[in-house]
Tab-separated table of C-alpha atoms in Angstrom:
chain	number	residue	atom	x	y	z
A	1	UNK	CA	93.599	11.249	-52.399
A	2	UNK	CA	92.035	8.036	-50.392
A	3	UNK	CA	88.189	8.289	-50.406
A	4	UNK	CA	86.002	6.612	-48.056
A	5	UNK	CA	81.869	6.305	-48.471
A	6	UNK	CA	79.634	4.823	-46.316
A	7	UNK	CA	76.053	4.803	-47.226
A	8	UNK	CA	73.193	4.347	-43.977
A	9	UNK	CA	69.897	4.135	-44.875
A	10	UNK	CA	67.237	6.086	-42.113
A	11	UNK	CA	63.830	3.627	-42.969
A	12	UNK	CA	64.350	2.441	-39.260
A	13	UNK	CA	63.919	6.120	-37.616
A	14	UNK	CA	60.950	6.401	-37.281
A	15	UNK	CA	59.674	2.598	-36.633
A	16	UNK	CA	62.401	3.380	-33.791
A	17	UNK	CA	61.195	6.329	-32.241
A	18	UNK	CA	57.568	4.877	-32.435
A	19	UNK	CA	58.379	1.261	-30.796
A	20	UNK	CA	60.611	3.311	-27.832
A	21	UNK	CA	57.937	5.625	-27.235
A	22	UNK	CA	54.841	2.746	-27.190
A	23	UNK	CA	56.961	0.225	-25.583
A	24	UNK	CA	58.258	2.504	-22.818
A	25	UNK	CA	53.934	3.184	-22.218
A	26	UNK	CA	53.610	-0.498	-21.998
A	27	UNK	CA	56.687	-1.686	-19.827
A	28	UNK	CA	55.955	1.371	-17.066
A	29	UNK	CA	52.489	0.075	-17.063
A	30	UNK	CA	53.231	-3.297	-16.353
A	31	UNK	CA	55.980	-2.493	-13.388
A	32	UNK	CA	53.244	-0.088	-11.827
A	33	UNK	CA	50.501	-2.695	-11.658
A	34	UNK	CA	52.902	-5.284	-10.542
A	35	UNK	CA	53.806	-2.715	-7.871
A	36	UNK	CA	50.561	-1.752	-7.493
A	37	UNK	CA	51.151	1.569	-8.080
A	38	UNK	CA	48.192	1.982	-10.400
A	39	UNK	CA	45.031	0.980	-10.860
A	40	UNK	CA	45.135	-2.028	-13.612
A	41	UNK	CA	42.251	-1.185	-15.170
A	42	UNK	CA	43.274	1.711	-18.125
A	43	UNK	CA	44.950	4.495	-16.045
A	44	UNK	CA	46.027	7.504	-16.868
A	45	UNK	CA	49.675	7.189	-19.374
A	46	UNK	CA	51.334	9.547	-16.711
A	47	UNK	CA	50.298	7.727	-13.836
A	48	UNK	CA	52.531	5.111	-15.231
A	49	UNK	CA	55.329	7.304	-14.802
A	50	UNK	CA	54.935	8.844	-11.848
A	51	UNK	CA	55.816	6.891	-9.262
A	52	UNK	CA	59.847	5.002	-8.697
A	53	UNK	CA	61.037	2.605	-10.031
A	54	UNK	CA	59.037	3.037	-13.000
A	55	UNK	CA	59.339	6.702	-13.163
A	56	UNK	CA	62.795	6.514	-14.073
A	57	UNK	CA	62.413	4.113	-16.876
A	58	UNK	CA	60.008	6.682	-18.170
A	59	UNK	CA	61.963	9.599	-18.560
A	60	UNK	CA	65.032	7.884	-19.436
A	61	UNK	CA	63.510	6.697	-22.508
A	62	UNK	CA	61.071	9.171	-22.789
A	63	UNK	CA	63.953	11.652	-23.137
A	64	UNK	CA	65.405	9.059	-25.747
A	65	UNK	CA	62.580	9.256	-27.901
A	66	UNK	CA	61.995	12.766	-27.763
A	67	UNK	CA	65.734	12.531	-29.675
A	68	UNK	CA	65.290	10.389	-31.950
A	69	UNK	CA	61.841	12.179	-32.820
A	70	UNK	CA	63.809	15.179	-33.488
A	71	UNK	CA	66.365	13.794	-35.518
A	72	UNK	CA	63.255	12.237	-37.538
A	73	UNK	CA	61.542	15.936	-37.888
A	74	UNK	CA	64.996	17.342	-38.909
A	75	UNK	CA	65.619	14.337	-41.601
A	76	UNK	CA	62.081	15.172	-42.934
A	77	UNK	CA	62.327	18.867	-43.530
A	78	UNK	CA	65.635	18.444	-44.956
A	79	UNK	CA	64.210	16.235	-47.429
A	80	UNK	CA	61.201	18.048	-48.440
A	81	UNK	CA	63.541	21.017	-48.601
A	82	UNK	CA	64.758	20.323	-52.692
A	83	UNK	CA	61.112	19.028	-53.479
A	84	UNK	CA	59.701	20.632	-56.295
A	85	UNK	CA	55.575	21.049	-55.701
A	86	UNK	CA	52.848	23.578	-57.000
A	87	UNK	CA	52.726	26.866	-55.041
A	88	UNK	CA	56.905	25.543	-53.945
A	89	UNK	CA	56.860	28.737	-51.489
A	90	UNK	CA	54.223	28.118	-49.436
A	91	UNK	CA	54.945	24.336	-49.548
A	92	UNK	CA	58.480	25.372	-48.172
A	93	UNK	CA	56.963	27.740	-46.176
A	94	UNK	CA	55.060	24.815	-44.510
A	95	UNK	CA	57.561	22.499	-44.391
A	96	UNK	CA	59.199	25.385	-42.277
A	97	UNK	CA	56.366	25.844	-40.033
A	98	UNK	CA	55.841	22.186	-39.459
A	99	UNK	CA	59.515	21.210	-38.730
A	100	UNK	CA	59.138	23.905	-35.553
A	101	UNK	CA	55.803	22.600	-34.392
A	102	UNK	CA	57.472	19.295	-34.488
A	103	UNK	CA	60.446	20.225	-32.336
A	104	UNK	CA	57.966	21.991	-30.195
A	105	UNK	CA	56.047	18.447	-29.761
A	106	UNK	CA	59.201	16.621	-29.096
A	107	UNK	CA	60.165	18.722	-26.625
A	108	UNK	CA	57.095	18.448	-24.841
A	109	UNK	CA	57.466	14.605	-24.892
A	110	UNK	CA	60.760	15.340	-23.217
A	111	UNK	CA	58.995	17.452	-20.567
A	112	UNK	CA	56.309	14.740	-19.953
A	113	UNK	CA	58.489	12.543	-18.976
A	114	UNK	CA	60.913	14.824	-16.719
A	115	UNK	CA	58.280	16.060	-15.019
A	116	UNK	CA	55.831	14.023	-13.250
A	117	UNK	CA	53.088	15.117	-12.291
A	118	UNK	CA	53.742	14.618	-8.592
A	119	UNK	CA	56.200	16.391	-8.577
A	120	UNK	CA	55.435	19.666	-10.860
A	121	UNK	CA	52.112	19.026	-11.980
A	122	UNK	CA	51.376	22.246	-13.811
A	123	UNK	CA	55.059	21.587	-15.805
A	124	UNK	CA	53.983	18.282	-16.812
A	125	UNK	CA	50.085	19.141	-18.513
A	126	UNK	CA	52.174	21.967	-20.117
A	127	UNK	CA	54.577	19.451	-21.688
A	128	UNK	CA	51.237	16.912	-22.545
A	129	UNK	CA	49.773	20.087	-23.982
A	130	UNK	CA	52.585	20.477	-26.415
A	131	UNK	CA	53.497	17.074	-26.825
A	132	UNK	CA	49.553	15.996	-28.001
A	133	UNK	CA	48.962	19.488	-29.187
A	134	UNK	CA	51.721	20.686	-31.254
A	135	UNK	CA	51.878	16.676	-32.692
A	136	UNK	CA	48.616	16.702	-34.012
A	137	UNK	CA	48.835	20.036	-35.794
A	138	UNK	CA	52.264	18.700	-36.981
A	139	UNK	CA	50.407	15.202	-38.374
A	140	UNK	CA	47.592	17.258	-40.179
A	141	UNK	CA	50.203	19.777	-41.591
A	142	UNK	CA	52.781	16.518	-42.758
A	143	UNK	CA	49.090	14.939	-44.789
A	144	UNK	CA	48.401	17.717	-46.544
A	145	UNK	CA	51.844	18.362	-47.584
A	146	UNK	CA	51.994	14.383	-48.696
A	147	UNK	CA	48.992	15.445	-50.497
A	148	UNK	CA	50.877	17.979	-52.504
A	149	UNK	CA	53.262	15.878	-53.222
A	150	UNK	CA	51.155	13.225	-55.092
A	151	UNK	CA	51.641	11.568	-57.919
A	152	UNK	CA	55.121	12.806	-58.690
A	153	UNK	CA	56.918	11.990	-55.397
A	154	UNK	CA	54.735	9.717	-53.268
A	155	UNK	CA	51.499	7.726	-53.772
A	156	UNK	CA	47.930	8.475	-53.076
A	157	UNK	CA	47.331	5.838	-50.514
A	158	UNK	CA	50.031	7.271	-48.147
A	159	UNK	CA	48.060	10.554	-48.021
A	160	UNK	CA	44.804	8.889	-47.254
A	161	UNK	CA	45.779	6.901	-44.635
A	162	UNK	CA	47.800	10.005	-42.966
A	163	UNK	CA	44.657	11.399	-42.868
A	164	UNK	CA	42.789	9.323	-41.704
A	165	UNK	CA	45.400	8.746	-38.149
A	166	UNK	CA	45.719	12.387	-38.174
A	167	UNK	CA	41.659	12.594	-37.867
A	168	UNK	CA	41.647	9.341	-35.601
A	169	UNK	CA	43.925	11.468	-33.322
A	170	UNK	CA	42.081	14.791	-33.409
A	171	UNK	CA	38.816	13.009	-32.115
A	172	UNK	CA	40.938	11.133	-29.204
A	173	UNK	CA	41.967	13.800	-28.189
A	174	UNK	CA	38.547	15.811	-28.267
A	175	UNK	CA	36.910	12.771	-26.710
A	176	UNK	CA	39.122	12.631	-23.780
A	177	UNK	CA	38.865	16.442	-23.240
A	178	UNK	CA	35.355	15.981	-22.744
A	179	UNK	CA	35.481	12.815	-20.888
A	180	UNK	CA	37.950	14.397	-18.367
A	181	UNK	CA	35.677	17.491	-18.667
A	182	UNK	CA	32.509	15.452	-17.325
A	183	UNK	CA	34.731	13.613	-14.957
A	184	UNK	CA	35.410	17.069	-13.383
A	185	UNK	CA	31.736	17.812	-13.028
A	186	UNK	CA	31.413	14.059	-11.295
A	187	UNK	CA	33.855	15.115	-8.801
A	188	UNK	CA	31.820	18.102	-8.171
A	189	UNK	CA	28.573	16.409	-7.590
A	190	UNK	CA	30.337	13.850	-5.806
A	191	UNK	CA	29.336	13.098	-2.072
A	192	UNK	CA	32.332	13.016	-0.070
A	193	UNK	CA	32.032	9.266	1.178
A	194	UNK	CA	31.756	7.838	-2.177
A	195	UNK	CA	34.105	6.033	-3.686
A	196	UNK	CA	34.732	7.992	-6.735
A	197	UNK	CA	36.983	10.061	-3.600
A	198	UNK	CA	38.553	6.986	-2.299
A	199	UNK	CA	42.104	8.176	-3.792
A	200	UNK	CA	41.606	5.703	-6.670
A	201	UNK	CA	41.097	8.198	-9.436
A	202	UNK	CA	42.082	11.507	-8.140
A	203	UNK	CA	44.871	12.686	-6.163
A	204	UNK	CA	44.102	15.833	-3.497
A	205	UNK	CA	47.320	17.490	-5.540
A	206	UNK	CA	45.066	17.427	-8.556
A	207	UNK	CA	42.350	18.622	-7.163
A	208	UNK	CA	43.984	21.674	-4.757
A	209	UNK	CA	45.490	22.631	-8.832
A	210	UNK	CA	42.298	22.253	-9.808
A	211	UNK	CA	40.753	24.422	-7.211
A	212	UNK	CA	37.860	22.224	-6.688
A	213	UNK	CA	35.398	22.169	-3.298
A	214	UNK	CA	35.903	19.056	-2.099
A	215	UNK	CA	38.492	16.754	-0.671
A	216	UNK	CA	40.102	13.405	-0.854
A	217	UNK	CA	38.688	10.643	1.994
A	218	UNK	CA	41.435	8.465	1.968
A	219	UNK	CA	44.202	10.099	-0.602
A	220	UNK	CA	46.974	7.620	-1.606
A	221	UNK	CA	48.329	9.352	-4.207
A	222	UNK	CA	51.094	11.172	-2.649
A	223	UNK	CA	54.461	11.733	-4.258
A	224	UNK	CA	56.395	9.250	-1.812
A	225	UNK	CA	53.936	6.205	-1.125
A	226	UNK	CA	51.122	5.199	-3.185
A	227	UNK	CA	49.213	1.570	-2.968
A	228	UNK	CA	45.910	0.409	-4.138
A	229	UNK	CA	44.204	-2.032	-2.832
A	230	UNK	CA	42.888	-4.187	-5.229
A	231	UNK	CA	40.245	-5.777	-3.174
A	232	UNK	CA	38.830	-2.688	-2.457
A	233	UNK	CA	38.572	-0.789	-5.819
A	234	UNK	CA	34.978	-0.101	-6.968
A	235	UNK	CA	34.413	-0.090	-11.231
A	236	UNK	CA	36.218	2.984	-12.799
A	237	UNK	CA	33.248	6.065	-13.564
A	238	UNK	CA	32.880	5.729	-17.413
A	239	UNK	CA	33.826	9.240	-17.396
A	240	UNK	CA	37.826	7.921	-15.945
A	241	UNK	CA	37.719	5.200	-17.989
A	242	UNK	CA	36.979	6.703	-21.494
A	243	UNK	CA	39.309	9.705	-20.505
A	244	UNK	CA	42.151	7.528	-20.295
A	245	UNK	CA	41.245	5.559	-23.119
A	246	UNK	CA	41.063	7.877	-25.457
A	247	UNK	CA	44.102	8.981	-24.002
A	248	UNK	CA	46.270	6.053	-24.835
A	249	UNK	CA	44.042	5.719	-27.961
A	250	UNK	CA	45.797	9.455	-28.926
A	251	UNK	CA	48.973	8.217	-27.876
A	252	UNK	CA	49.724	5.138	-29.725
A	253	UNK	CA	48.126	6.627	-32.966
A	254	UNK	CA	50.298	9.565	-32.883
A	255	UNK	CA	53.117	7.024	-32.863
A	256	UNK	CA	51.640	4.816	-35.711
A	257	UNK	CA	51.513	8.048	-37.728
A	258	UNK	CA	55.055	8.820	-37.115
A	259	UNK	CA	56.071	5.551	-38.260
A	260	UNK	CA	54.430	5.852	-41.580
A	261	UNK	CA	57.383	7.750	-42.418
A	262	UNK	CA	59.217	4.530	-43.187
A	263	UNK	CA	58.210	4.560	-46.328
A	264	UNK	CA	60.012	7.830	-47.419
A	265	UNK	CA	63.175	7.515	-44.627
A	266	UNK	CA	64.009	4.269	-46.312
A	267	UNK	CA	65.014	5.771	-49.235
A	268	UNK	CA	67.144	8.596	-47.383
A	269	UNK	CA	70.556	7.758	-46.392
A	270	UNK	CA	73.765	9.706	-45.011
A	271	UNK	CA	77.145	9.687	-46.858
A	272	UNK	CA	80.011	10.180	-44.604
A	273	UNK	CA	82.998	11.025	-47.145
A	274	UNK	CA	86.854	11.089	-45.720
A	275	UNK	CA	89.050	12.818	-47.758
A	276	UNK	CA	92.793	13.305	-47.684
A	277	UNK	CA	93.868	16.483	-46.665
A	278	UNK	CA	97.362	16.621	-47.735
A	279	UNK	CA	96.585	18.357	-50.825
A	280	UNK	CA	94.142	21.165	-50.491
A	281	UNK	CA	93.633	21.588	-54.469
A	282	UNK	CA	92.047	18.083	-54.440
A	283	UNK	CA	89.775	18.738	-51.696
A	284	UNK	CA	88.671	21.616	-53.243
A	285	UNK	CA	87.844	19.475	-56.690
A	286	UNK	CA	86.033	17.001	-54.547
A	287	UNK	CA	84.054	19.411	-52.791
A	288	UNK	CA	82.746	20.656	-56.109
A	289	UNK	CA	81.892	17.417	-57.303
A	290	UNK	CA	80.195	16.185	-54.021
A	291	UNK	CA	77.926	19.552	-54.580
A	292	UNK	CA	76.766	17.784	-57.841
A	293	UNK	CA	76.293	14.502	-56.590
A	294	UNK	CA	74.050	15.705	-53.698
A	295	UNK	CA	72.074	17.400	-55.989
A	296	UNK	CA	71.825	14.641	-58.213
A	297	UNK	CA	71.084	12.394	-54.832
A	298	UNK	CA	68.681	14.373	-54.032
A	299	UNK	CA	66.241	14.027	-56.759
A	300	UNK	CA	66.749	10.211	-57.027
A	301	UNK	CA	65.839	9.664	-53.245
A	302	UNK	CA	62.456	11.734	-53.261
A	303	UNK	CA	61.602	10.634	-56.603
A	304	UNK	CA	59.605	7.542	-55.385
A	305	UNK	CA	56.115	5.555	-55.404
A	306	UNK	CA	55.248	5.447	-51.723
């Protein structure tokens, strides 16, 4: 019987799905400035998306991430699966509950980037809803269970510094809620000839969703032609501007969390096994003993100092 093996190690997953979703932030950006689709000055991550060319780069690899971020959340759950913790039940139970909410994020990425929000606005805050919602629960629930699994399986430093992204994430994300929430009450106070209603910060679409009182004075943001002028852009409120901040603040963090996963994927690796077929008795035999090994593979890989 001719057996084959070949061992692949998964410590680049994660730095993978983090540099394809924070470089595909940063090369939309720079195409929609160039283009002058966007206001250089810290937009909004989805206005960087919204508009061709660069729309298409960002849900092409958008979509890509939200892949490999799933195959990442799969990998992880599988290997936490065999762990052997304090209160192993409701760790499982956990694991169980976090490996959904992180589908649930990824496939909000996915939307994000299918839908623009010129196109189907209300589709695409759902998906940003899901994708920054569902991620942080799913980054608090992964530190506590790295918590659990101190000192036999990983080391105390990991857990800390999950933490301490998951918390920097949490209060991005409140921040830019109420930043975006005061930015809202700006447009409401606004008069209509200031500048704040040039088009340069709001579109009319997000304002008819928002079923606000007031109207656009010279709207560019429409889903087939949008310019700014960059002689003629006033300073960003400081409500915009720390909205969208704390925005890409959220964004990139979540990612830098995800890749902290290195450290436990790099021990984790597939084994493809060929076998010969032409005598069933033998597979049979092997399959027995490849039960073992896994087991046995198993507790070596998660048995680490991280």
């Amino acid at each position: 019987m001719a057996r084959h093996r070949l061992n692949i190690g998964w410590g680049f997953l994660p730095l993978l799905f983090a540099a394809t979703a924070i470089l595909t932030f940063l090369v939309c950006y720079i195409i929609a400035v160039s283009l002058d689709h966007v206001i250089p000055f810290v937009p909004y991550v989805s206005d960087t998306g919204a508009y061709p060319p660069e729309s298409c780069l960002f849900s092409q690899f958008l979509n890509l991430a939200a892949a490999l971020g799933m195959v990442a959340i799969y990998i992880r759950y599988k290997s936490l699966k065999k762990l052997s913790v304090e209160n192993s039940s409701r760790f499982q139970c956990l694991n169980t509950s976090s490996f959904v909410i992180g589908v649930l994020s990824a496939i909000g990425l996915s939307i994000v980037g299918n839908f623009q929000w010129t196109n189907q606005f209300q589709v695409h805050v759902l998906g940003a809803v899901m994708a920054f919602g569902f991620g942080t629960v799913y980054c608090w629930m992964q530190s506590y269970m790295t918590y659990k699994m101190y000192p036999r399986y990983n080391g105390l430093w990991i857990a800390r510094l999950r933490v301490i992204l998951a918390l920097v994430v949490t209060l991005a994300l409140i921040s830019m809620f109420i930043a975006q929430l005061l930015f809202i009450l700006l447009l409401l106070n606004s008069d209509p000839s200031d500048s704040i209603l040039s088009g340069q910060y709001v579109s009319q679409d997000t304002i008819d969703w928002l079923d606000l009182p007031i109207s656009i004075s010279n709207n560019n943001h429409t889903a087939t032609s949008y310019s700014v002028s960059h002689s003629n852009q006033s300073t960003p409120p400081g409500e915009f501007l720390s909205a969208t901040i704390f925005e890409w603040i959220a964004g990139i963090i979540n990612m830098v969390y995800f890749s902290t996963f290195t450290c436990e994927f790099v021990k984790i690796s597939v084994r493809v096994t060929v076998i010969n077929m032409s005598d069933p008795s033998q597979y049979i035999e092997s399959a027995a003993k490849e039960q073992d090994a896994t087991e046995i593979d198993d507790s070596i890989v998660m048995d680490v100092m991280c």
